[in-house]
Short mmCIF file of C-alpha atoms and ligand atoms in Angstrom, two decimals:
data_model
loop_
_atom_site.label_atom_id
_atom_site.label_comp_id
_atom_site.label_asym_id
_atom_site.label_seq_id
_atom_site.Cartn_x
_atom_site.Cartn_y
_atom_site.Cartn_z
CA MET W 27 0.00 0.00 -0.01
CA SER W 28 1.38 3.40 -0.93
CA GLN W 29 1.42 6.18 1.67
CA LYS W 30 -1.51 8.60 1.48
CA PHE W 31 -1.42 12.30 2.29
CA ASP W 32 -4.08 15.01 2.44
CA VAL W 33 -1.67 17.33 0.59
CA ILE W 34 1.47 16.64 -1.44
CA VAL W 35 3.49 19.66 -2.57
CA ILE W 36 5.98 19.34 -5.43
CA GLY W 37 8.76 21.92 -4.97
CA ALA W 38 9.95 23.60 -1.79
CA GLY W 39 10.49 27.18 -2.96
CA PRO W 40 8.70 30.09 -1.22
CA GLY W 41 5.48 28.90 -2.82
CA GLY W 42 5.78 25.21 -1.95
CA TYR W 43 7.34 25.29 1.50
CA VAL W 44 4.93 27.97 2.72
CA ALA W 45 1.96 26.00 1.31
CA ALA W 46 3.23 22.84 3.08
CA ILE W 47 3.72 24.57 6.44
CA LYS W 48 0.29 26.25 6.22
CA ALA W 49 -1.43 22.98 5.25
CA ALA W 50 0.20 21.20 8.20
CA GLN W 51 -0.78 24.03 10.54
CA LEU W 52 -4.37 23.52 9.40
CA GLY W 53 -4.19 19.90 10.48
CA LEU W 54 -3.66 18.32 7.07
CA LYS W 55 -1.28 15.38 6.65
CA THR W 56 1.24 16.99 4.34
CA ALA W 57 4.34 15.99 2.34
CA VAL W 58 6.70 18.10 0.28
CA ILE W 59 9.06 16.86 -2.45
CA GLU W 60 12.26 18.71 -3.37
CA LYS W 61 15.26 17.77 -5.50
CA TYR W 62 17.54 20.84 -5.48
CA LYS W 63 21.06 20.35 -4.18
CA GLY W 64 22.93 23.38 -2.89
CA LYS W 65 26.60 24.23 -3.27
CA GLU W 66 27.63 21.53 -0.76
CA GLY W 67 25.86 18.87 -2.78
CA LYS W 68 23.12 18.40 -0.14
CA LEU W 69 19.37 18.88 -0.45
CA ALA W 70 18.57 22.59 -0.05
CA LEU W 71 15.02 23.88 0.48
CA GLY W 72 13.81 27.41 -0.26
CA GLY W 73 13.88 27.26 -4.06
CA THR W 74 15.20 29.98 -6.32
CA CYS W 75 14.42 32.68 -3.76
CA LEU W 76 16.65 31.43 -0.95
CA ASN W 77 19.32 29.65 -3.00
CA VAL W 78 19.96 31.71 -6.13
CA GLY W 79 17.44 34.57 -6.11
CA CYS W 80 16.04 37.13 -3.69
CA ILE W 81 18.32 36.47 -0.71
CA PRO W 82 21.75 35.96 -2.27
CA SER W 83 21.25 38.91 -4.64
CA LYS W 84 20.29 41.16 -1.71
CA ALA W 85 23.30 39.91 0.27
CA LEU W 86 25.59 41.01 -2.56
CA LEU W 87 23.66 44.26 -3.01
CA ASP W 88 24.13 45.08 0.69
CA SER W 89 27.84 44.20 0.69
CA SER W 90 28.52 46.22 -2.44
CA TYR W 91 26.51 49.18 -1.10
CA LYS W 92 28.56 49.19 2.10
CA PHE W 93 31.70 49.27 -0.05
CA HIS W 94 30.27 52.08 -2.10
CA GLU W 95 29.43 54.07 1.03
CA ALA W 96 32.85 53.53 2.57
CA HIS W 97 34.43 54.55 -0.69
CA GLU W 98 32.18 57.46 -1.66
CA SER W 99 30.24 58.92 1.24
CA PHE W 100 32.01 58.17 4.56
CA LYS W 101 34.22 61.20 4.04
CA LEU W 102 31.11 63.44 3.94
CA HIS W 103 30.41 62.32 7.49
CA GLY W 104 33.99 63.04 8.54
CA ILE W 105 35.01 59.38 8.59
CA SER W 106 38.37 58.58 7.08
CA THR W 107 39.11 54.98 6.30
CA GLY W 108 42.39 54.89 4.45
CA GLU W 109 42.19 52.78 1.33
CA VAL W 110 39.01 50.72 1.06
CA ALA W 111 39.33 47.35 -0.64
CA MET W 112 36.83 44.62 -1.51
CA ASP W 113 37.67 40.96 -1.02
CA VAL W 114 35.19 39.36 -3.41
CA PRO W 115 35.58 35.74 -2.22
CA THR W 116 34.76 36.91 1.35
CA MET W 117 31.70 38.78 0.08
CA VAL W 118 30.54 35.68 -1.82
CA ALA W 119 31.27 33.40 1.16
CA ARG W 120 29.15 35.67 3.42
CA LYS W 121 26.31 35.37 0.89
CA ASP W 122 26.69 31.56 0.86
CA GLN W 123 26.56 31.43 4.67
CA ILE W 124 23.31 33.44 4.71
CA VAL W 125 21.83 31.07 2.13
CA LYS W 126 22.94 28.06 4.21
CA ASN W 127 21.38 29.51 7.41
CA LEU W 128 18.09 30.30 5.70
CA THR W 129 17.72 27.02 3.81
CA GLY W 130 18.56 25.18 7.00
CA GLY W 131 15.93 27.27 8.77
CA VAL W 132 13.30 26.17 6.26
CA ALA W 133 14.25 22.52 6.80
CA SER W 134 13.75 23.03 10.57
CA LEU W 135 10.38 24.67 10.02
CA ILE W 136 9.25 21.82 7.74
CA LYS W 137 10.21 19.34 10.48
CA ALA W 138 8.76 21.39 13.35
CA ASN W 139 5.41 21.55 11.57
CA GLY W 140 5.29 17.79 10.99
CA VAL W 141 5.58 17.99 7.20
CA THR W 142 7.09 14.83 5.66
CA LEU W 143 10.00 15.70 3.38
CA PHE W 144 10.85 13.52 0.40
CA GLU W 145 14.06 14.06 -1.58
CA GLY W 146 13.77 13.50 -5.30
CA HIS W 147 11.96 14.46 -8.47
CA GLY W 148 8.19 14.62 -8.11
CA LYS W 149 5.84 13.86 -10.98
CA LEU W 150 2.04 14.06 -11.01
CA LEU W 151 0.41 10.90 -12.35
CA ALA W 152 -3.28 10.38 -13.18
CA GLY W 153 -5.64 10.01 -10.21
CA LYS W 154 -3.68 12.34 -7.89
CA LYS W 155 -0.81 9.90 -7.49
CA VAL W 156 2.66 11.33 -7.23
CA GLU W 157 5.78 9.47 -8.28
CA ILE W 158 9.09 10.30 -6.64
CA THR W 159 12.33 9.41 -8.37
CA ALA W 160 15.35 9.47 -6.05
CA ALA W 161 18.88 10.42 -7.20
CA ASP W 162 19.74 6.69 -7.52
CA GLY W 163 16.84 6.17 -9.91
CA SER W 164 14.61 4.28 -7.44
CA THR W 165 10.96 5.25 -7.46
CA GLN W 166 7.99 5.27 -5.10
CA VAL W 167 4.39 6.35 -5.61
CA LEU W 168 2.34 8.31 -3.05
CA ASP W 169 -1.39 8.91 -3.00
CA ALA W 170 -2.88 12.36 -2.34
CA GLU W 171 -6.26 13.93 -1.78
CA ASN W 172 -4.75 17.18 -3.03
CA VAL W 173 -1.59 18.03 -4.95
CA ILE W 174 0.09 21.47 -5.13
CA LEU W 175 2.47 21.98 -8.03
CA ALA W 176 5.13 24.58 -7.08
CA SER W 177 8.02 23.79 -9.43
CA GLY W 178 8.99 27.42 -10.01
CA SER W 179 10.97 28.86 -12.86
CA LYS W 180 14.44 29.02 -14.38
CA PRO W 181 16.36 31.58 -16.47
CA VAL W 182 15.41 31.97 -20.12
CA GLU W 183 18.30 31.18 -22.44
CA ILE W 184 18.74 32.89 -25.79
CA PRO W 185 20.54 31.30 -28.76
CA PRO W 186 22.84 34.29 -29.48
CA ALA W 187 24.30 34.15 -25.95
CA PRO W 188 24.67 30.51 -24.79
CA VAL W 189 25.47 30.37 -21.07
CA ASP W 190 28.71 28.60 -20.09
CA GLN W 191 28.65 29.83 -16.44
CA ASP W 192 32.20 31.07 -16.91
CA VAL W 193 32.34 34.03 -19.29
CA ILE W 194 28.64 34.09 -20.24
CA VAL W 195 26.57 33.52 -17.10
CA ASP W 196 22.91 33.58 -16.08
CA SER W 197 21.63 35.15 -12.85
CA THR W 198 22.91 32.11 -10.86
CA GLY W 199 26.44 32.36 -12.23
CA ALA W 200 26.44 36.11 -11.63
CA LEU W 201 26.14 35.51 -7.88
CA ASP W 202 29.46 33.69 -7.77
CA PHE W 203 32.07 35.84 -9.50
CA GLN W 204 35.35 35.48 -7.60
CA SER W 205 36.79 38.84 -8.68
CA VAL W 206 35.53 42.19 -9.89
CA PRO W 207 35.18 42.10 -13.69
CA GLY W 208 36.75 45.06 -15.50
CA LYS W 209 33.99 45.27 -18.08
CA LEU W 210 30.59 43.64 -17.65
CA GLY W 211 27.83 43.30 -20.21
CA VAL W 212 24.29 42.63 -19.04
CA ILE W 213 21.59 41.56 -21.47
CA GLY W 214 18.24 42.77 -20.13
CA ALA W 215 17.35 45.92 -18.18
CA GLY W 216 14.72 44.16 -16.05
CA VAL W 217 14.70 43.78 -12.28
CA ILE W 218 17.38 41.08 -12.12
CA GLY W 219 19.61 42.73 -14.75
CA LEU W 220 19.54 46.08 -12.95
CA GLU W 221 20.14 44.60 -9.49
CA LEU W 222 23.13 42.55 -10.65
CA SER W 223 24.45 45.50 -12.65
CA SER W 224 24.35 47.60 -9.50
CA VAL W 225 26.31 45.08 -7.45
CA TRP W 226 29.25 45.07 -9.82
CA ALA W 227 29.11 48.76 -10.82
CA ARG W 228 29.47 49.69 -7.11
CA LEU W 229 32.63 47.59 -6.94
CA GLY W 230 34.17 49.47 -9.84
CA THR W 231 33.10 47.44 -12.87
CA GLU W 232 32.30 49.28 -16.09
CA VAL W 233 28.78 48.04 -16.78
CA THR W 234 26.86 48.20 -20.07
CA VAL W 235 23.24 47.08 -20.09
CA LEU W 236 21.83 46.01 -23.47
CA GLU W 237 18.06 46.19 -23.60
CA ALA W 238 16.12 45.22 -26.71
CA MET W 239 13.10 47.36 -25.88
CA ASP W 240 13.15 51.09 -26.66
CA LYS W 241 11.57 51.99 -23.33
CA PHE W 242 13.20 51.75 -19.90
CA LEU W 243 11.19 49.79 -17.29
CA PRO W 244 7.94 49.91 -19.30
CA ALA W 245 5.83 48.35 -16.54
CA VAL W 246 6.84 50.95 -13.97
CA ASP W 247 5.17 54.36 -13.56
CA GLU W 248 6.68 56.57 -16.32
CA GLN W 249 7.75 59.36 -13.99
CA VAL W 250 9.50 56.84 -11.73
CA ALA W 251 11.13 55.02 -14.68
CA LYS W 252 12.47 58.30 -16.07
CA GLU W 253 13.96 59.23 -12.71
CA ALA W 254 15.45 55.76 -12.31
CA GLN W 255 17.13 55.90 -15.72
CA LYS W 256 18.59 59.29 -14.86
CA ILE W 257 19.92 58.20 -11.47
CA LEU W 258 21.29 54.83 -12.59
CA THR W 259 23.01 56.44 -15.57
CA LYS W 260 24.57 58.99 -13.20
CA GLN W 261 25.82 56.09 -11.09
CA GLY W 262 27.75 54.87 -14.12
CA LEU W 263 25.47 52.22 -15.71
CA LYS W 264 25.58 52.59 -19.48
CA ILE W 265 22.02 51.66 -20.48
CA LEU W 266 21.60 51.00 -24.21
CA LEU W 267 17.93 50.84 -25.21
CA GLY W 268 16.77 49.31 -28.48
CA ALA W 269 19.93 47.16 -28.47
CA ARG W 270 19.14 43.67 -29.70
CA VAL W 271 21.87 41.07 -29.19
CA ILE W 272 22.42 38.98 -32.31
CA GLY W 273 25.52 37.00 -31.43
CA THR W 274 28.43 36.43 -29.07
CA GLU W 275 31.96 35.14 -29.52
CA VAL W 276 33.99 33.92 -26.54
CA LYS W 277 37.76 34.17 -26.98
CA GLY W 278 39.75 33.12 -23.93
CA LYS W 279 38.33 34.97 -20.95
CA GLN W 280 36.49 37.65 -22.94
CA VAL W 281 33.28 37.78 -24.91
CA THR W 282 32.44 40.02 -27.86
CA VAL W 283 28.74 40.79 -28.12
CA LYS W 284 27.24 41.75 -31.48
CA PHE W 285 24.05 43.75 -31.38
CA THR W 286 21.92 45.97 -33.56
CA ASP W 287 20.38 49.31 -32.62
CA ALA W 288 18.80 52.16 -34.54
CA GLU W 289 22.20 52.99 -36.08
CA GLY W 290 22.96 49.48 -37.32
CA GLU W 291 25.25 46.63 -36.25
CA LYS W 292 27.74 47.17 -33.41
CA SER W 293 29.92 45.14 -31.08
CA LEU W 294 31.34 45.45 -27.58
CA THR W 295 33.81 43.29 -25.69
CA PHE W 296 33.37 42.35 -22.02
CA ASP W 297 35.15 40.23 -19.38
CA LYS W 298 31.79 38.78 -18.26
CA LEU W 299 28.33 38.76 -19.79
CA ILE W 300 25.17 38.24 -17.72
CA VAL W 301 22.11 37.01 -19.55
CA ALA W 302 19.08 38.29 -17.62
CA VAL W 303 16.26 38.24 -20.14
CA GLY W 304 13.54 36.70 -18.00
CA ARG W 305 12.47 33.39 -16.49
CA ARG W 306 10.33 30.55 -17.71
CA PRO W 307 8.18 28.01 -15.87
CA VAL W 308 9.70 24.63 -14.89
CA THR W 309 7.44 21.85 -16.12
CA THR W 310 9.91 19.29 -17.46
CA ASP W 311 8.77 15.77 -16.55
CA LEU W 312 6.43 17.25 -13.93
CA LEU W 313 3.18 15.92 -15.41
CA ALA W 314 2.41 12.46 -16.78
CA ALA W 315 0.80 12.60 -20.23
CA ASP W 316 -2.52 11.47 -18.71
CA SER W 317 -2.39 13.75 -15.61
CA GLY W 318 -5.16 15.91 -17.11
CA VAL W 319 -3.45 19.16 -16.12
CA THR W 320 -3.53 21.69 -18.94
CA MET W 321 -1.12 24.49 -19.80
CA ASP W 322 -1.85 28.04 -20.96
CA GLU W 323 -0.64 29.43 -24.32
CA ARG W 324 2.60 30.72 -22.72
CA GLY W 325 3.68 27.37 -21.23
CA PHE W 326 2.54 28.09 -17.64
CA ILE W 327 0.26 25.65 -15.87
CA TYR W 328 -3.28 26.89 -16.37
CA VAL W 329 -5.02 27.92 -13.14
CA ASP W 330 -8.08 29.94 -12.15
CA ASP W 331 -8.13 32.88 -9.71
CA TYR W 332 -7.79 30.45 -6.82
CA CYS W 333 -4.85 28.49 -8.30
CA ALA W 334 -7.00 25.46 -9.15
CA THR W 335 -5.81 23.59 -12.27
CA SER W 336 -8.04 21.79 -14.73
CA VAL W 337 -7.98 18.71 -12.45
CA PRO W 338 -10.10 18.91 -9.26
CA GLY W 339 -7.85 18.65 -6.20
CA VAL W 340 -4.74 19.67 -8.15
CA TYR W 341 -3.43 23.21 -7.66
CA ALA W 342 -0.45 25.15 -8.97
CA ILE W 343 1.19 28.24 -7.46
CA GLY W 344 4.11 30.64 -7.82
CA ASP W 345 6.34 31.12 -10.83
CA VAL W 346 4.93 28.09 -12.65
CA VAL W 347 1.58 29.89 -13.09
CA ARG W 348 0.46 33.24 -14.55
CA GLY W 349 1.18 36.52 -12.83
CA ALA W 350 4.16 38.27 -11.30
CA MET W 351 7.23 36.07 -10.73
CA LEU W 352 7.74 37.18 -7.14
CA ALA W 353 8.46 35.23 -3.97
CA HIS W 354 5.72 36.93 -1.92
CA LYS W 355 3.14 36.26 -4.65
CA ALA W 356 4.15 32.55 -4.60
CA SER W 357 3.95 32.38 -0.80
CA GLU W 358 0.55 34.05 -0.59
CA GLU W 359 -0.80 31.73 -3.27
CA GLY W 360 0.53 28.84 -1.16
CA VAL W 361 -1.34 30.11 1.90
CA MET W 362 -4.52 30.69 -0.12
CA VAL W 363 -4.48 27.19 -1.59
CA ALA W 364 -3.75 25.48 1.74
CA GLU W 365 -6.65 27.38 3.35
CA ARG W 366 -9.01 26.49 0.49
CA ILE W 367 -8.05 22.82 0.76
CA ALA W 368 -8.84 23.05 4.49
CA GLY W 369 -12.28 24.36 3.59
CA HIS W 370 -11.79 28.10 4.20
CA LYS W 371 -12.93 30.77 1.75
CA ALA W 372 -9.49 32.29 1.16
CA GLN W 373 -8.72 34.58 -1.75
CA MET W 374 -5.87 36.80 -2.85
CA ASN W 375 -5.88 40.43 -3.90
CA TYR W 376 -3.84 40.26 -7.10
CA ASP W 377 -4.24 44.03 -7.59
CA LEU W 378 -2.10 44.79 -4.54
CA ILE W 379 1.11 42.81 -5.01
CA PRO W 380 4.02 45.19 -4.34
CA ALA W 381 7.06 44.90 -6.58
CA VAL W 382 10.53 46.19 -5.78
CA ILE W 383 13.77 46.70 -7.66
CA TYR W 384 16.59 46.76 -5.08
CA THR W 385 18.86 49.22 -6.81
CA HIS W 386 19.91 52.29 -4.82
CA PRO W 387 17.66 54.12 -4.64
CA GLU W 388 15.12 51.32 -4.50
CA ILE W 389 12.20 51.42 -6.92
CA ALA W 390 8.97 50.12 -5.43
CA THR W 391 5.44 50.13 -6.69
CA VAL W 392 1.96 48.96 -5.74
CA GLY W 393 -1.33 49.41 -7.54
CA LYS W 394 -1.75 51.05 -10.90
CA THR W 395 0.56 53.42 -12.73
CA GLU W 396 -0.57 56.89 -13.87
CA GLN W 397 -0.27 55.86 -17.53
CA ALA W 398 -2.32 52.68 -16.99
CA LEU W 399 -5.10 54.62 -15.23
CA LYS W 400 -5.13 57.29 -17.95
CA ALA W 401 -5.33 54.56 -20.61
CA GLU W 402 -8.37 53.17 -18.72
CA GLY W 403 -9.92 56.64 -18.79
CA VAL W 404 -9.80 57.03 -15.00
CA ALA W 405 -9.41 60.67 -13.92
CA VAL W 406 -6.76 60.93 -11.19
CA ASN W 407 -5.14 63.39 -8.83
CA VAL W 408 -1.44 62.92 -8.21
CA GLY W 409 0.70 63.98 -5.27
CA VAL W 410 4.49 63.85 -5.43
CA PHE W 411 6.96 64.55 -2.63
CA PRO W 412 10.70 64.57 -3.25
CA PHE W 413 13.13 63.09 -0.72
CA ALA W 414 15.25 66.24 -1.27
CA ALA W 415 12.66 67.92 1.01
CA SER W 416 12.75 65.18 3.68
CA GLY W 417 14.76 65.98 6.81
CA ARG W 418 15.41 62.28 7.48
CA ALA W 419 16.65 61.72 3.95
CA MET W 420 18.92 64.78 4.22
CA ALA W 421 20.32 63.56 7.54
CA ALA W 422 21.13 60.26 5.84
CA ASN W 423 22.54 62.02 2.76
CA ASP W 424 20.11 59.94 0.70
CA THR W 425 17.87 62.42 -1.05
CA ALA W 426 17.40 61.01 -4.58
CA GLY W 427 13.88 60.21 -5.72
CA PHE W 428 10.34 60.81 -4.61
CA VAL W 429 7.06 59.30 -3.43
CA LYS W 430 4.09 59.47 -5.77
CA VAL W 431 0.53 58.86 -4.63
CA ILE W 432 -2.20 58.50 -7.25
CA ALA W 433 -5.84 58.87 -6.17
CA ASP W 434 -9.14 58.59 -7.98
CA ALA W 435 -10.21 62.17 -8.85
CA LYS W 436 -13.85 61.39 -7.99
CA THR W 437 -13.54 59.33 -4.81
CA ASP W 438 -9.99 60.22 -3.58
CA ARG W 439 -9.35 56.48 -3.11
CA VAL W 440 -5.66 55.68 -3.45
CA LEU W 441 -5.08 53.66 -6.64
CA GLY W 442 -1.30 53.53 -6.78
CA VAL W 443 1.78 54.31 -4.69
CA HIS W 444 5.12 54.51 -6.51
CA VAL W 445 8.38 55.23 -4.79
CA ILE W 446 11.93 55.73 -5.95
CA GLY W 447 14.13 56.51 -3.01
CA PRO W 448 15.66 55.24 0.23
CA SER W 449 13.74 52.33 1.85
CA ALA W 450 11.19 52.42 -0.99
CA ALA W 451 10.34 48.74 -0.33
CA GLU W 452 9.22 49.58 3.21
CA LEU W 453 7.39 52.77 2.21
CA VAL W 454 5.43 51.14 -0.56
CA GLN W 455 4.23 48.50 1.86
CA GLN W 456 2.63 51.24 3.95
CA GLY W 457 0.84 52.36 0.75
CA ALA W 458 -0.24 48.75 0.13
CA ILE W 459 -1.71 48.49 3.65
CA ALA W 460 -3.60 51.75 3.16
CA MET W 461 -4.90 50.59 -0.23
CA GLU W 462 -5.98 47.19 1.15
CA PHE W 463 -8.19 49.01 3.63
CA GLY W 464 -9.63 51.27 0.94
CA SER W 465 -7.85 54.41 2.15
CA SER W 466 -8.35 57.78 0.50
CA ALA W 467 -5.44 60.16 0.04
CA GLU W 468 -7.15 62.33 2.66
CA ASP W 469 -7.18 59.39 5.17
CA LEU W 470 -3.40 58.93 4.65
CA GLY W 471 -2.93 62.67 5.01
CA MET W 472 -4.75 62.65 8.35
CA MET W 473 -2.52 59.90 9.80
CA VAL W 474 0.18 60.89 12.28
CA PHE W 475 3.64 59.89 11.01
CA SER W 476 6.78 59.76 13.15
CA HIS W 477 9.27 62.55 12.71
CA PRO W 478 11.86 62.45 11.36
CA ALA W 479 11.09 59.39 9.18
CA LEU W 480 11.32 58.60 5.49
CA SER W 481 7.64 57.68 5.63
CA GLU W 482 6.79 61.36 6.13
CA ALA W 483 7.40 61.56 2.38
CA LEU W 484 4.40 59.23 1.90
CA HIS W 485 2.34 61.44 4.23
CA GLU W 486 3.32 64.57 2.33
CA ALA W 487 2.70 62.96 -1.10
CA ALA W 488 -0.79 61.98 0.10
CA LEU W 489 -1.38 65.56 1.25
CA ALA W 490 -0.04 66.85 -2.09
CA VAL W 491 -2.82 64.92 -3.90
CA SER W 492 -5.22 67.70 -2.86
CA GLY W 493 -2.57 70.43 -2.90
CA HIS W 494 -2.09 70.48 0.87
CA ALA W 495 1.51 69.35 1.37
CA ILE W 496 3.27 71.35 4.07
CA HIS W 497 6.92 70.96 3.22
CA ILE W 498 6.85 71.72 -0.50
CA ALA W 499 5.15 74.39 -2.56
CA ASN W 500 1.94 72.80 -3.82
CA ARG W 501 1.16 72.84 -7.49
CA LYS W 502 -1.98 74.86 -8.26
CA LYS W 503 -4.84 72.37 -8.69
C1 LIG S 29 18.49 36.81 -9.04
C2 LIG S 29 17.06 36.80 -8.60
C3 LIG S 29 16.59 37.72 -7.71
C4 LIG S 29 15.27 37.72 -7.28
N1 LIG S 29 14.88 38.66 -6.38
C5 LIG S 29 13.61 38.68 -5.97
C6 LIG S 29 13.17 39.60 -5.01
O1 LIG S 29 13.96 40.44 -4.53
N2 LIG S 29 11.90 39.55 -4.57
C7 LIG S 29 11.02 38.63 -5.08
O2 LIG S 29 9.85 38.63 -4.65
N3 LIG S 29 11.39 37.75 -6.00
C8 LIG S 29 12.68 37.71 -6.45
N4 LIG S 29 13.04 36.79 -7.36
C9 LIG S 29 12.05 35.85 -7.87
C10 LIG S 29 11.76 34.71 -6.86
O3 LIG S 29 12.97 34.03 -6.56
C11 LIG S 29 10.73 33.75 -7.41
O4 LIG S 29 9.60 34.46 -7.79
C12 LIG S 29 10.35 32.70 -6.38
O5 LIG S 29 11.44 31.97 -5.96
C13 LIG S 29 9.27 31.77 -6.97
O6 LIG S 29 8.93 30.83 -6.00
P1 LIG S 29 8.35 29.39 -6.39
O7 LIG S 29 8.13 28.70 -5.11
O8 LIG S 29 7.23 29.53 -7.33
O9 LIG S 29 9.52 28.70 -7.22
P2 LIG S 29 11.06 28.44 -6.95
O10 LIG S 29 11.60 29.33 -5.93
O11 LIG S 29 11.70 28.40 -8.29
O12 LIG S 29 11.09 26.97 -6.29
C14 LIG S 29 10.67 25.84 -7.03
C15 LIG S 29 11.32 24.64 -6.36
O13 LIG S 29 10.76 23.47 -6.94
C16 LIG S 29 11.79 22.51 -7.13
N5 LIG S 29 11.33 21.61 -8.17
C17 LIG S 29 11.00 21.90 -9.46
N6 LIG S 29 10.52 20.82 -10.08
C18 LIG S 29 10.54 19.82 -9.18
C19 LIG S 29 10.17 18.46 -9.27
N7 LIG S 29 9.62 17.93 -10.37
N8 LIG S 29 10.35 17.68 -8.15
C20 LIG S 29 10.89 18.20 -7.01
N9 LIG S 29 11.24 19.49 -6.88
C21 LIG S 29 11.08 20.30 -7.97
C22 LIG S 29 12.99 23.33 -7.54
O14 LIG S 29 14.20 22.61 -7.30
C23 LIG S 29 12.82 24.54 -6.61
O15 LIG S 29 13.51 24.35 -5.40
C24 LIG S 29 14.37 36.74 -7.78
C25 LIG S 29 14.83 35.77 -8.70
C26 LIG S 29 16.16 35.79 -9.10
C27 LIG S 29 16.62 34.75 -10.06
#
């Protein structure tokens, strides 16, 4: 007799492990299957996010920003350091230790919540059976009342720039450089491309970003994207828009990239090239031919608004389904599905998923952009407050950027909060909370904010919506 579970989760990334813990907390007999082996060759939970995504990239961003500060701005505070140097292997080892601690922490949580962990490749068979193939090729089949597919995503590869993880790397390889490249090319000016560009630019690398689209950060509020392009360019990133890579040639430890732009064919030579052109869902050998689960036209597993697939009792969450490829979106879908399996009426507000680009300044956004609202014909009032007018930002010598609050012109309800500036990720979350509770700009304006705090910029931007900001001259409405 095969073992039977109430819930079997395939994949232990932020979607899968959170779903498994939540299901177990709700009293369901739960198993999770994972196959990923970390750097030490041992099973590592946490998926892309903990192993090669959110956390390691932020560890490198923080290290490189500290270097940048020591190098560039300590002297403004009267601190002299002598020569500042970066030991890249130590920076990378610190990142690896953080990853190890966190993935180990997830393993402990899985155990503490009574979730059964299986190591191996999981595959959904017909009739909600799940086959596990271990590393030695042995197989076992489990039975489930419910299955949650959480197999995640992996980097998109493009034929003109085949990844060798030495000279041409993807986002995973870019987390493990052992020295600072002299010249770095980055294909793709998306979130991952810009974050990785920032890491190495801060350490002294000459970075060129090649972006095929003509527009910079097209999904971000236009005013914010314009400011971001200006600031990042000033920081030394060479951002080439409309630059389509058509080929690469690796010679020794360098790569020459051929691309076309409005002026014709060009080429540039780099010491490293990062390919960061997006991610695609992982579905290889995940579903038996007769599993009944269908895919959408873009190769993601088809799900409804509640992450139910075409097979009753089978769900899919996270990067392997439609929507933003973000860890917190995956986790919240995991919670929603576990609760629905347990019989609760859970749902998710897909309109209020914050998104952050961890450059410096950070770029963070929730809700709709001004251009999207205008395209929908919604009349809006907009309030903007620059960090240059924030006492806290001035004290921190971190005054680039602004907070923008967009409210419905008729109802004053906040429809979007967009921030470029220090701690934008934290500020935008305050906007998200306000929006979740249906706040108007006036409500936000009436709140008492601590002084001095960066969040006062959110307060002032909300006041500016109706022309009542205190610490800037209001535009005539
Ligand atoms: C460099 C980088 C930086 C990022 N930064 C951020 C950020 O700052 N914030 C943010 O929100 N998001 C960020 N992301 C995106 C984030 O990592 C993903 O959105 C998130 O990890 C998706 O979670 P998931 O659980 O759906 O899938 P994943 O994290 O990809 O996990 C899927 C897991 O399933 C396992 N698996 C797959 N198939 C099988 C199978 N058949 N059997 C067993 N196991 C299987 C995989 O080994 C993997 O461990 C970043 C990504 C990258 C690459």
